[in-house]
């Protein structure tokens, strides 16, 4: 009798373990099929109106249409884009809190003496979103209309020329530092909390110039409130084919680009990441989004999660060298 009871208990034990194992496998799959079943928060670590915010809102709208749940943009600027990134790194890894990363997040590991998160360890890469050049824009009254004249003016003023950026350590900051180092000039850096307020001061004449994304700058150029001197990519941009590159108009060898991408907290189920990646592929390959981004100087740039992870590693390594050469450091 005892033996029979023992065998029955043992059998129930192994059946229970088998069911638990099956549930462990099935649960993420079921979760992914059901995802999302509530609003998704898309954290943008910059103020409203800037290039990252513009990209995020366009992508959020399309994801909402495809997945049937609100994708809510949550602007959390501060600390060189680290405030928003850290908040997402500490969020539940369930796919309902995501962050739109930028070139700045690849720069920050070398720039900041202490970060409370790791770009490469605390996030699960989902996909790159965009890639594109920066453009040097200036107040229309600035007495320089091309790169050669800008370099000459900067040398004559010896630090008296100032430039705005979307924040310390952003691509809009270090691309200008790279320019200054290669041109052998000194310019004074004026950091802002995002591109939008910086551009406002350039247009008002409070700041002389800025290295900014075409997405946020070119509408003001077309409106006559800013003048564009050059793009920072190796080739001219299809969005402004008459605008020369920095390299061809006075500073050979210069190149700097900006990008956006989507990250989830580390530990987010792979099935959820894969679902997001699949939907993003459809969004970024749509004619509407491609046209919308390309008209502003950005290219839609979908990538598989593993490829985006490799890209992030390469970006961290590349910008570490630029930061070291510039001598820039932030606490």
Tab-separated table of C-alpha atoms in Angstrom:
chain	number	residue	atom	x	y	z
A	1	UNK	CA	0.000	0.000	0.000
A	2	UNK	CA	2.753	2.396	1.007
A	3	UNK	CA	4.651	1.529	-2.174
A	4	UNK	CA	1.588	2.297	-4.319
A	5	UNK	CA	1.050	5.593	-2.537
A	6	UNK	CA	4.745	6.430	-2.976
A	7	UNK	CA	4.588	5.694	-6.714
A	8	UNK	CA	1.433	7.806	-7.075
A	9	UNK	CA	3.024	10.716	-5.217
A	10	UNK	CA	6.182	10.385	-7.267
A	11	UNK	CA	4.181	10.314	-10.486
A	12	UNK	CA	2.246	13.417	-9.467
A	13	UNK	CA	5.538	15.128	-8.594
A	14	UNK	CA	7.034	14.512	-12.038
A	15	UNK	CA	3.789	15.449	-13.787
A	16	UNK	CA	3.816	18.692	-11.798
A	17	UNK	CA	7.399	19.425	-12.815
A	18	UNK	CA	6.614	18.683	-16.451
A	19	UNK	CA	3.588	21.007	-16.378
A	20	UNK	CA	5.660	23.745	-14.770
A	21	UNK	CA	8.316	23.365	-17.460
A	22	UNK	CA	5.712	23.529	-20.208
A	23	UNK	CA	4.146	26.610	-18.639
A	24	UNK	CA	7.569	28.256	-18.385
A	25	UNK	CA	8.066	27.707	-22.114
A	26	UNK	CA	4.512	28.575	-23.129
A	27	UNK	CA	4.147	31.644	-20.933
A	28	UNK	CA	6.523	33.964	-22.841
A	29	UNK	CA	5.004	32.810	-26.136
A	30	UNK	CA	1.491	33.468	-24.923
A	31	UNK	CA	2.671	36.770	-23.453
A	32	UNK	CA	4.171	37.812	-26.791
A	33	UNK	CA	0.982	36.875	-28.672
A	34	UNK	CA	-1.040	38.931	-26.185
A	35	UNK	CA	1.433	41.846	-26.265
A	36	UNK	CA	0.586	44.644	-25.921
A	37	UNK	CA	-2.639	44.495	-23.901
A	38	UNK	CA	-2.205	47.911	-22.271
A	39	UNK	CA	-0.539	51.275	-23.139
A	40	UNK	CA	3.200	51.266	-23.872
A	41	UNK	CA	5.370	54.117	-22.614
A	42	UNK	CA	7.999	55.437	-25.024
A	43	UNK	CA	10.514	57.492	-23.032
A	44	UNK	CA	12.242	60.297	-24.956
A	45	UNK	CA	15.185	61.666	-22.926
A	46	UNK	CA	14.827	65.131	-24.504
A	47	UNK	CA	12.255	67.962	-24.451
A	48	UNK	CA	9.345	68.034	-26.924
A	49	UNK	CA	10.039	69.438	-30.381
A	50	UNK	CA	13.568	68.161	-30.925
A	51	UNK	CA	14.673	65.584	-33.518
A	52	UNK	CA	14.411	62.562	-31.220
A	53	UNK	CA	10.947	63.635	-30.117
A	54	UNK	CA	9.862	64.063	-33.766
A	55	UNK	CA	11.086	60.559	-34.657
A	56	UNK	CA	9.542	59.022	-31.528
A	57	UNK	CA	6.096	60.522	-32.147
A	58	UNK	CA	6.036	59.401	-35.781
A	59	UNK	CA	7.021	55.842	-34.834
A	60	UNK	CA	4.671	55.757	-31.807
A	61	UNK	CA	1.702	56.759	-33.951
A	62	UNK	CA	2.355	53.951	-36.446
A	63	UNK	CA	2.975	51.318	-33.753
A	64	UNK	CA	-0.276	52.357	-32.101
A	65	UNK	CA	-2.144	51.918	-35.378
A	66	UNK	CA	-0.609	48.489	-35.973
A	67	UNK	CA	-0.847	47.075	-32.452
A	68	UNK	CA	-4.111	48.633	-31.261
A	69	UNK	CA	-2.748	50.034	-27.982
A	70	UNK	CA	-1.586	53.579	-27.159
A	71	UNK	CA	2.146	54.212	-27.470
A	72	UNK	CA	2.545	57.225	-25.188
A	73	UNK	CA	5.586	59.486	-25.580
A	74	UNK	CA	7.003	60.484	-22.185
A	75	UNK	CA	9.603	63.289	-22.390
A	76	UNK	CA	12.201	63.002	-19.608
A	77	UNK	CA	15.120	65.331	-20.399
A	78	UNK	CA	18.139	65.896	-18.199
A	79	UNK	CA	21.719	64.886	-17.375
A	80	UNK	CA	22.842	64.534	-20.994
A	81	UNK	CA	19.932	62.185	-21.836
A	82	UNK	CA	20.852	59.937	-18.912
A	83	UNK	CA	17.776	60.683	-16.768
A	84	UNK	CA	15.341	59.042	-19.157
A	85	UNK	CA	17.677	56.176	-20.006
A	86	UNK	CA	18.302	55.328	-16.352
A	87	UNK	CA	14.567	55.361	-15.597
A	88	UNK	CA	13.938	52.798	-18.343
A	89	UNK	CA	16.927	50.657	-17.310
A	90	UNK	CA	15.303	50.378	-13.860
A	91	UNK	CA	11.818	49.644	-15.230
A	92	UNK	CA	10.092	46.272	-15.298
A	93	UNK	CA	11.407	44.208	-18.236
A	94	UNK	CA	7.972	43.551	-19.695
A	95	UNK	CA	7.990	45.577	-22.926
A	96	UNK	CA	5.739	48.326	-21.599
A	97	UNK	CA	8.494	50.869	-20.952
A	98	UNK	CA	10.945	51.602	-23.778
A	99	UNK	CA	13.493	54.334	-24.502
A	100	UNK	CA	14.491	56.058	-27.720
A	101	UNK	CA	18.293	56.072	-27.613
A	102	UNK	CA	20.580	58.408	-29.551
A	103	UNK	CA	24.247	58.822	-30.414
A	104	UNK	CA	24.593	60.520	-27.010
A	105	UNK	CA	24.003	57.224	-25.221
A	106	UNK	CA	26.989	55.706	-27.016
A	107	UNK	CA	29.090	58.766	-26.122
A	108	UNK	CA	28.126	58.965	-22.431
A	109	UNK	CA	30.018	55.880	-21.148
A	110	UNK	CA	33.310	57.632	-22.005
A	111	UNK	CA	32.139	61.149	-21.205
A	112	UNK	CA	30.658	60.746	-17.720
A	113	UNK	CA	32.889	59.719	-14.839
A	114	UNK	CA	29.939	57.857	-13.298
A	115	UNK	CA	26.778	56.462	-14.871
A	116	UNK	CA	24.033	54.670	-12.962
A	117	UNK	CA	23.315	52.350	-15.872
A	118	UNK	CA	25.187	50.484	-18.598
A	119	UNK	CA	24.130	50.934	-22.214
A	120	UNK	CA	25.467	47.513	-23.180
A	121	UNK	CA	24.341	45.547	-20.102
A	122	UNK	CA	21.113	47.124	-18.855
A	123	UNK	CA	19.201	47.195	-22.148
A	124	UNK	CA	17.889	44.775	-24.736
A	125	UNK	CA	18.423	46.208	-28.247
A	126	UNK	CA	15.208	46.264	-30.316
A	127	UNK	CA	16.146	48.088	-33.545
A	128	UNK	CA	17.838	51.134	-34.929
A	129	UNK	CA	15.287	53.708	-36.116
A	130	UNK	CA	17.098	56.422	-38.074
A	131	UNK	CA	20.483	57.531	-39.319
A	132	UNK	CA	21.524	60.835	-40.825
A	133	UNK	CA	23.990	63.710	-40.944
A	134	UNK	CA	24.054	66.805	-38.828
A	135	UNK	CA	23.980	70.199	-40.498
A	136	UNK	CA	25.888	73.326	-39.468
A	137	UNK	CA	23.292	76.066	-39.122
A	138	UNK	CA	23.923	79.683	-38.171
A	139	UNK	CA	22.093	82.891	-37.491
A	140	UNK	CA	21.569	84.604	-40.881
A	141	UNK	CA	23.570	87.621	-39.663
A	142	UNK	CA	26.737	85.584	-38.985
A	143	UNK	CA	29.447	86.798	-41.432
A	144	UNK	CA	30.283	83.296	-42.700
A	145	UNK	CA	28.487	81.491	-45.524
A	146	UNK	CA	30.592	78.337	-45.848
A	147	UNK	CA	32.990	76.169	-43.854
A	148	UNK	CA	36.156	77.945	-45.017
A	149	UNK	CA	34.711	81.317	-43.947
A	150	UNK	CA	33.531	79.837	-40.632
A	151	UNK	CA	37.015	78.556	-39.844
A	152	UNK	CA	38.539	81.941	-40.715
A	153	UNK	CA	35.972	83.740	-38.547
A	154	UNK	CA	36.544	81.376	-35.608
A	155	UNK	CA	40.310	81.951	-35.839
A	156	UNK	CA	39.860	85.728	-35.895
A	157	UNK	CA	37.617	85.673	-32.834
A	158	UNK	CA	39.801	83.168	-30.920
A	159	UNK	CA	37.082	81.629	-28.740
A	160	UNK	CA	34.626	84.493	-29.130
A	161	UNK	CA	32.445	82.492	-31.512
A	162	UNK	CA	29.902	80.361	-29.657
A	163	UNK	CA	27.844	77.329	-30.604
A	164	UNK	CA	24.802	75.746	-29.029
A	165	UNK	CA	24.133	72.048	-28.492
A	166	UNK	CA	21.337	69.823	-27.232
A	167	UNK	CA	23.447	69.119	-24.127
A	168	UNK	CA	26.902	68.222	-22.854
A	169	UNK	CA	28.209	65.130	-24.567
A	170	UNK	CA	25.508	64.998	-27.222
A	171	UNK	CA	26.456	64.419	-30.852
A	172	UNK	CA	25.615	68.089	-31.403
A	173	UNK	CA	28.364	68.916	-28.891
A	174	UNK	CA	31.105	66.464	-29.824
A	175	UNK	CA	30.662	66.902	-33.581
A	176	UNK	CA	31.521	70.578	-33.006
A	177	UNK	CA	34.451	69.608	-30.780
A	178	UNK	CA	35.721	67.299	-33.518
A	179	UNK	CA	35.333	70.158	-36.004
A	180	UNK	CA	37.269	72.556	-33.756
A	181	UNK	CA	40.065	70.055	-33.172
A	182	UNK	CA	40.469	69.268	-36.865
A	183	UNK	CA	40.247	72.933	-37.913
A	184	UNK	CA	42.585	74.153	-35.176
A	185	UNK	CA	40.096	76.688	-33.791
A	186	UNK	CA	38.478	77.473	-30.438
A	187	UNK	CA	34.726	78.039	-30.065
A	188	UNK	CA	32.721	78.454	-26.860
A	189	UNK	CA	30.195	75.717	-26.089
A	190	UNK	CA	26.717	76.710	-24.829
A	191	UNK	CA	24.779	73.562	-23.789
A	192	UNK	CA	20.968	73.410	-23.702
A	193	UNK	CA	18.425	70.809	-22.586
A	194	UNK	CA	17.533	69.727	-26.098
A	195	UNK	CA	17.815	70.947	-29.684
A	196	UNK	CA	14.619	73.028	-29.715
A	197	UNK	CA	15.701	75.637	-27.124
A	198	UNK	CA	19.197	75.791	-28.638
A	199	UNK	CA	17.813	76.458	-32.119
A	200	UNK	CA	15.536	79.155	-30.702
A	201	UNK	CA	18.567	81.038	-29.378
A	202	UNK	CA	20.493	80.606	-32.642
A	203	UNK	CA	17.535	82.103	-34.514
A	204	UNK	CA	17.341	84.941	-31.982
A	205	UNK	CA	21.069	85.695	-32.325
A	206	UNK	CA	21.900	84.744	-28.730
A	207	UNK	CA	24.135	81.955	-30.070
A	208	UNK	CA	26.104	82.066	-33.331
A	209	UNK	CA	25.683	78.560	-34.701
A	210	UNK	CA	24.840	74.936	-34.027
A	211	UNK	CA	25.577	71.453	-35.344
A	212	UNK	CA	22.089	69.951	-35.401
A	213	UNK	CA	20.071	67.231	-37.100
A	214	UNK	CA	18.507	68.093	-40.426
A	215	UNK	CA	15.186	66.823	-39.096
A	216	UNK	CA	14.783	69.744	-36.720
A	217	UNK	CA	16.920	72.393	-38.463
A	218	UNK	CA	15.953	72.324	-42.127
A	219	UNK	CA	12.384	73.623	-41.688
A	220	UNK	CA	13.897	76.770	-40.136
A	221	UNK	CA	16.445	76.998	-42.958
A	222	UNK	CA	13.645	76.786	-45.524
A	223	UNK	CA	11.755	79.429	-43.562
A	224	UNK	CA	14.728	81.813	-43.693
A	225	UNK	CA	15.269	81.882	-39.937
A	226	UNK	CA	18.586	80.009	-40.186
A	227	UNK	CA	21.238	79.550	-42.852
A	228	UNK	CA	22.880	76.190	-43.521
A	229	UNK	CA	26.617	75.982	-44.196
A	230	UNK	CA	27.301	72.266	-44.692
A	231	UNK	CA	26.288	68.717	-43.781
A	232	UNK	CA	28.550	66.548	-41.629
A	233	UNK	CA	28.259	63.257	-43.555
A	234	UNK	CA	30.842	61.965	-46.015
A	235	UNK	CA	28.361	62.386	-48.893
A	236	UNK	CA	25.792	65.056	-49.600
A	237	UNK	CA	22.256	64.510	-48.330
A	238	UNK	CA	19.399	63.742	-50.726
A	239	UNK	CA	17.271	66.102	-48.630
A	240	UNK	CA	19.550	69.044	-49.514
A	241	UNK	CA	21.707	68.015	-52.504
A	242	UNK	CA	22.972	71.558	-53.091
A	243	UNK	CA	24.417	71.753	-49.572
A	244	UNK	CA	28.113	70.730	-49.547
A	245	UNK	CA	29.715	68.450	-46.985
A	246	UNK	CA	32.116	69.824	-44.378
A	247	UNK	CA	34.866	67.694	-45.928
A	248	UNK	CA	34.478	69.134	-49.424
A	249	UNK	CA	34.065	72.749	-48.331
A	250	UNK	CA	37.028	73.413	-46.098
A	251	UNK	CA	37.813	70.519	-43.730
A	252	UNK	CA	38.880	67.319	-45.551
A	253	UNK	CA	38.328	64.039	-43.693
A	254	UNK	CA	35.605	65.332	-41.382
A	255	UNK	CA	32.521	63.135	-40.809
A	256	UNK	CA	29.882	62.823	-38.063
A	257	UNK	CA	26.400	61.285	-38.140
A	258	UNK	CA	23.498	60.978	-35.687
A	259	UNK	CA	21.085	58.101	-35.097
A	260	UNK	CA	18.081	57.003	-33.058
A	261	UNK	CA	17.217	53.507	-31.858
A	262	UNK	CA	14.799	51.671	-29.594
A	263	UNK	CA	15.842	49.865	-26.404
A	264	UNK	CA	13.949	47.824	-23.817
A	265	UNK	CA	15.136	46.970	-20.280
A	266	UNK	CA	17.474	43.972	-20.115
A	267	UNK	CA	15.535	40.802	-19.389
A	268	UNK	CA	12.574	41.728	-21.572
A	269	UNK	CA	11.293	38.444	-23.078
A	270	UNK	CA	12.914	37.761	-26.438
A	271	UNK	CA	9.488	37.070	-27.911
A	272	UNK	CA	8.323	40.576	-26.976
A	273	UNK	CA	11.488	42.126	-28.422
A	274	UNK	CA	10.970	40.096	-31.596
A	275	UNK	CA	7.336	41.258	-31.851
A	276	UNK	CA	8.379	44.906	-31.523
A	277	UNK	CA	11.183	44.421	-34.032
A	278	UNK	CA	8.835	42.851	-36.587
A	279	UNK	CA	6.339	45.703	-36.242
A	280	UNK	CA	9.118	48.296	-36.483
A	281	UNK	CA	10.331	46.702	-39.706
A	282	UNK	CA	6.912	47.258	-41.251
A	283	UNK	CA	6.748	50.827	-39.892
A	284	UNK	CA	10.242	51.855	-41.020
A	285	UNK	CA	9.875	50.277	-44.444
A	286	UNK	CA	6.552	52.008	-45.086
A	287	UNK	CA	6.585	54.576	-47.885
A	288	UNK	CA	4.998	57.226	-45.653
A	289	UNK	CA	7.611	57.028	-42.891
A	290	UNK	CA	10.533	56.794	-45.326
A	291	UNK	CA	9.326	59.872	-47.193
A	292	UNK	CA	8.650	61.738	-43.956
A	293	UNK	CA	12.133	61.099	-42.576
A	294	UNK	CA	14.049	61.514	-45.830
A	295	UNK	CA	12.420	64.880	-46.479
A	296	UNK	CA	14.043	66.057	-43.249
A	297	UNK	CA	17.455	64.500	-43.899
A	298	UNK	CA	17.142	61.238	-41.978
A	299	UNK	CA	17.011	57.712	-43.382
A	300	UNK	CA	14.786	55.104	-41.750
A	301	UNK	CA	17.162	52.385	-40.529
A	302	UNK	CA	15.585	49.131	-39.316
A	303	UNK	CA	17.922	46.438	-37.985
A	304	UNK	CA	17.582	43.059	-36.281
A	305	UNK	CA	18.156	43.098	-32.482
A	306	UNK	CA	21.550	41.346	-32.715
A	307	UNK	CA	22.733	43.675	-35.473
A	308	UNK	CA	21.657	46.715	-33.483
A	309	UNK	CA	23.508	45.375	-30.439
A	310	UNK	CA	26.699	45.024	-32.497
A	311	UNK	CA	26.189	48.542	-33.854
A	312	UNK	CA	25.895	49.930	-30.304
A	313	UNK	CA	29.162	48.256	-29.287
A	314	UNK	CA	30.939	49.732	-32.326
A	315	UNK	CA	29.518	53.205	-31.568
A	316	UNK	CA	30.646	53.064	-27.930
A	317	UNK	CA	34.161	52.145	-29.059
A	318	UNK	CA	34.283	54.853	-31.754
A	319	UNK	CA	33.055	57.724	-29.594
A	320	UNK	CA	35.325	56.732	-26.709
A	321	UNK	CA	38.257	57.681	-28.937
A	322	UNK	CA	36.671	61.044	-29.844
A	323	UNK	CA	35.937	61.860	-26.196
A	324	UNK	CA	39.497	60.973	-25.198
A	325	UNK	CA	40.953	63.148	-27.958
A	326	UNK	CA	38.705	66.080	-27.015
A	327	UNK	CA	39.545	65.824	-23.333
A	328	UNK	CA	35.859	66.299	-22.451
A	329	UNK	CA	34.683	64.890	-19.096
A	330	UNK	CA	31.503	65.323	-17.053
A	331	UNK	CA	30.620	64.363	-13.469
